Amino acid sequence: MLKTLLTGAAALAISTTIAGAQTIGFSQIGSESGWRAAETTLTKQQAEERGIDLKFSDAQQKQENQIAAVRSFVAQGVDAILLAPVVATGWDAVLEEAKEAEIPVVLLDRQVDSSDDLYLTAVGSDLVHEGSVAGQWLVDTVAGEECRVVELQGTTGSSPAIDRKTGFEQAIADHGNIEIVRSQTGDFTRSRGKEVMESFLQAENGGADICALYAHNDDMAVGAIQAIKEAGLKPGEDILVVSIDAVPDIFLAMAAGEANATVELTPNMAGPAFDALKAYMTDGTMPEKFIQTESKLYTQADDPQGEYDRRKGLGY
Ligand code: AHR
């Protein structure tokens, strides 16, 4: 269908757009985490640097707000739409509407269950791989020792919560010494991460029966670290902590010996998205359906204080 965007009147519309400033709508999930804040900041910065008029909408974690925002962008006749979808399902109708209006949609950081002909491209990491990098770190670190793991999941129904769980489980599958004994959502927030960890600690002999925490993002890990300390235990030693994102605060925790490892998710999803849109709008270059960003593992051996210093001013 995307090729059809370049035919006839649509091609004329695109070349007209390139001549003037582009207007791009961005439906953001909310501000549940430090990573999300950085993605918002960087998207606004990238838009400004490129002279793009960015129409920003904060959905406050609600899919219905995102659907309304996308509909409003379509009604306004924007040139393109960036969508960071809070959950994976329920997007078909609104994506069809954008397609009907010949407005390309780029997904940022999370995936949808819809057919991939309903969007131009998706920029993000391999979320299953992120989970498996975290799981492999634990496999290597415990080296055959018994390890009872508690898991803080991300937002229920979101692609990172689903895929990071799958990836971690795949990595530990052949290692009978490692077992996930409790798993619950902490909704990607620091406060819920702390609350849920408190309940895990209570249920697991004050934490004495927990060997490791796997959190689907760093913010939940930071909240959980606080709960572990309040329970009189040493995070990073009594309970290993591995999570995902690589936000500045997890590097501070790593520098203090209170977290052990994190898998990086770049918050600059907008740069590659705008590049893909520019090429598409200039001469119809079709991007790959998935533009993959890197997933690098950081441990306490990777200069956490330096990583904190390098990241702290980047909008997290
Ligand atoms: O979709 C990416 C995830 O969303 C980040 O890992 C998490 O911090 C955010 O809330």
Tab-separated table of N, CA, C and O in Angstrom, residues 27-68:
chain	number	residue	atom	x	y	z
A	27	SER	N	2.322	10.600	19.094
A	27	SER	CA	1.514	10.114	20.211
A	27	SER	C	2.421	9.325	21.152
A	27	SER	O	2.803	8.185	20.862
A	28	GLN	N	2.754	9.969	22.266
A	28	GLN	CA	3.638	9.353	23.263
A	28	GLN	C	2.784	8.686	24.344
A	28	GLN	O	1.669	9.135	24.640
A	29	ILE	N	3.338	7.636	24.953
A	29	ILE	CA	2.600	6.870	25.965
A	29	ILE	C	2.330	7.686	27.218
A	29	ILE	O	1.234	7.670	27.763
A	30	GLY	N	3.360	8.360	27.697
A	30	GLY	CA	3.237	9.089	28.966
A	30	GLY	C	4.616	9.387	29.496
A	30	GLY	O	5.533	9.693	28.720
A	31	SER	N	4.776	9.301	30.802
A	31	SER	CA	6.102	9.575	31.377
A	31	SER	C	6.355	8.621	32.543
A	31	SER	O	6.707	9.041	33.634
A	32	GLU	N	6.166	7.326	32.258
A	32	GLU	CA	6.260	6.333	33.332
A	32	GLU	C	7.684	6.086	33.808
A	32	GLU	O	7.874	5.601	34.920
A	33	SER	N	8.665	6.414	32.993
A	33	SER	CA	10.046	6.046	33.354
A	33	SER	C	11.032	7.114	32.894
A	33	SER	O	10.710	7.962	32.059
A	34	GLY	N	12.252	7.021	33.447
A	34	GLY	CA	13.317	7.926	33.007
A	34	GLY	C	13.604	7.745	31.525
A	34	GLY	O	13.885	8.706	30.800
A	35	TRP	N	13.538	6.497	31.081
A	35	TRP	CA	13.789	6.232	29.665
A	35	TRP	C	12.753	6.951	28.793
A	35	TRP	O	13.084	7.562	27.786
A	36	ARG	N	11.494	6.879	29.211
A	36	ARG	CA	10.420	7.503	28.426
A	36	ARG	C	10.624	9.016	28.356
A	36	ARG	O	10.421	9.643	27.315
A	37	ALA	N	11.034	9.605	29.498
A	37	ALA	CA	11.281	11.052	29.524
A	37	ALA	C	12.365	11.412	28.516
A	37	ALA	O	12.268	12.408	27.786
A	38	ALA	N	13.418	10.573	28.473
A	38	ALA	CA	14.517	10.853	27.538
A	38	ALA	C	14.055	10.707	26.091
A	38	ALA	O	14.452	11.498	25.216
A	39	GLU	N	13.222	9.715	25.824
A	39	GLU	CA	12.727	9.547	24.449
A	39	GLU	C	11.923	10.776	24.021
A	39	GLU	O	12.059	11.266	22.895
A	40	THR	N	11.104	11.286	24.942
A	40	THR	CA	10.318	12.487	24.628
A	40	THR	C	11.235	13.673	24.351
A	40	THR	O	11.090	14.382	23.342
A	41	THR	N	12.204	13.881	25.246
A	41	THR	CA	13.130	15.013	25.082
A	41	THR	C	13.863	14.919	23.752
A	41	THR	O	13.956	15.898	23.004
A	42	LEU	N	14.409	13.732	23.469
A	42	LEU	CA	15.197	13.578	22.243
A	42	LEU	C	14.345	13.725	20.994
A	42	LEU	O	14.807	14.264	19.978
A	43	THR	N	13.107	13.258	21.053
A	43	THR	CA	12.231	13.389	19.877
A	43	THR	C	11.973	14.873	19.599
A	43	THR	O	12.033	15.321	18.445
A	44	LYS	N	11.725	15.631	20.656
A	44	LYS	CA	11.493	17.076	20.468
A	44	LYS	C	12.753	17.759	19.935
A	44	LYS	O	12.684	18.594	19.036
A	45	GLN	N	13.913	17.368	20.503
A	45	GLN	CA	15.178	17.955	20.033
A	45	GLN	C	15.439	17.634	18.563
A	45	GLN	O	15.790	18.501	17.757
A	46	GLN	N	15.275	16.355	18.217
A	46	GLN	CA	15.527	15.920	16.832
A	46	GLN	C	14.595	16.651	15.867
A	46	GLN	O	14.999	17.033	14.769
A	47	ALA	N	13.348	16.849	16.286
A	47	ALA	CA	12.390	17.550	15.424
A	47	ALA	C	12.842	19.000	15.230
A	47	ALA	O	12.851	19.509	14.095
A	48	GLU	N	13.234	19.625	16.319
A	48	GLU	CA	13.641	21.035	16.232
A	48	GLU	C	14.850	21.194	15.308
A	48	GLU	O	14.881	22.067	14.450
A	49	GLU	N	15.840	20.300	15.494
A	49	GLU	CA	17.049	20.376	14.650
A	49	GLU	C	16.725	20.239	13.169
A	49	GLU	O	17.428	20.778	12.323
A	50	ARG	N	15.680	19.509	12.852
A	50	ARG	CA	15.337	19.264	11.443
A	50	ARG	C	14.264	20.214	10.920
A	50	ARG	O	13.777	20.038	9.808
A	51	GLY	N	13.856	21.157	11.749
A	51	GLY	CA	12.835	22.116	11.320
A	51	GLY	C	11.459	21.500	11.180
A	51	GLY	O	10.613	21.981	10.417
A	52	ILE	N	11.228	20.412	11.920
A	52	ILE	CA	9.913	19.742	11.863
A	52	ILE	C	8.992	20.364	12.903
A	52	ILE	O	9.398	20.605	14.046
A	53	ASP	N	7.757	20.605	12.504
A	53	ASP	CA	6.750	21.091	13.456
A	53	ASP	C	6.146	19.843	14.108
A	53	ASP	O	5.354	19.137	13.497
A	54	LEU	N	6.556	19.569	15.358
A	54	LEU	CA	6.112	18.343	16.038
A	54	LEU	C	4.890	18.634	16.887
A	54	LEU	O	4.919	19.484	17.777
A	55	LYS	N	3.833	17.909	16.607
A	55	LYS	CA	2.617	18.035	17.433
A	55	LYS	C	2.658	16.893	18.446
A	55	LYS	O	2.510	15.729	18.082
A	56	PHE	N	2.860	17.254	19.706
A	56	PHE	CA	3.091	16.247	20.753
A	56	PHE	C	1.826	15.977	21.552
A	56	PHE	O	1.138	16.909	21.964
A	57	SER	N	1.541	14.695	21.772
A	57	SER	CA	0.379	14.345	22.584
A	57	SER	C	0.777	13.294	23.620
A	57	SER	O	1.307	12.241	23.267
A	58	ASP	N	0.525	13.579	24.887
A	58	ASP	CA	0.857	12.672	25.994
A	58	ASP	C	-0.403	11.882	26.358
A	58	ASP	O	-1.392	12.457	26.808
A	59	ALA	N	-0.366	10.572	26.194
A	59	ALA	CA	-1.573	9.750	26.393
A	59	ALA	C	-1.802	9.342	27.839
A	59	ALA	O	-2.804	8.690	28.140
A	60	GLN	N	-0.878	9.670	28.707
A	60	GLN	CA	-1.026	9.310	30.125
A	60	GLN	C	-1.395	7.843	30.306
A	60	GLN	O	-2.319	7.495	31.043
A	61	GLN	N	-0.678	7.002	29.589
A	61	GLN	CA	-0.766	5.533	29.703
A	61	GLN	C	-2.059	4.944	29.157
A	61	GLN	O	-2.310	3.755	29.343
A	62	LYS	N	-2.895	5.737	28.506
A	62	LYS	CA	-4.202	5.204	28.081
A	62	LYS	C	-4.253	5.033	26.567
A	62	LYS	O	-4.078	5.995	25.810
A	63	GLN	N	-4.570	3.809	26.125
A	63	GLN	CA	-4.654	3.544	24.696
A	63	GLN	C	-5.732	4.405	24.051
A	63	GLN	O	-5.561	4.880	22.927
A	64	GLU	N	-6.858	4.593	24.758
A	64	GLU	CA	-7.928	5.393	24.133
A	64	GLU	C	-7.464	6.821	23.841
A	64	GLU	O	-7.858	7.427	22.848
A	65	ASN	N	-6.576	7.356	24.695
A	65	ASN	CA	-6.036	8.695	24.422
A	65	ASN	C	-5.142	8.676	23.185
A	65	ASN	O	-5.105	9.626	22.401
A	66	GLN	N	-4.405	7.568	23.017
A	66	GLN	CA	-3.525	7.478	21.835
A	66	GLN	C	-4.360	7.378	20.559
A	66	GLN	O	-4.035	7.997	19.542
A	67	ILE	N	-5.430	6.584	20.631
A	67	ILE	CA	-6.288	6.434	19.446
A	67	ILE	C	-6.905	7.791	19.088
A	67	ILE	O	-6.919	8.195	17.915
A	68	ALA	N	-7.350	8.515	20.122
A	68	ALA	CA	-7.934	9.848	19.866
A	68	ALA	C	-6.880	10.794	19.284
A	68	ALA	O	-7.178	11.581	18.368
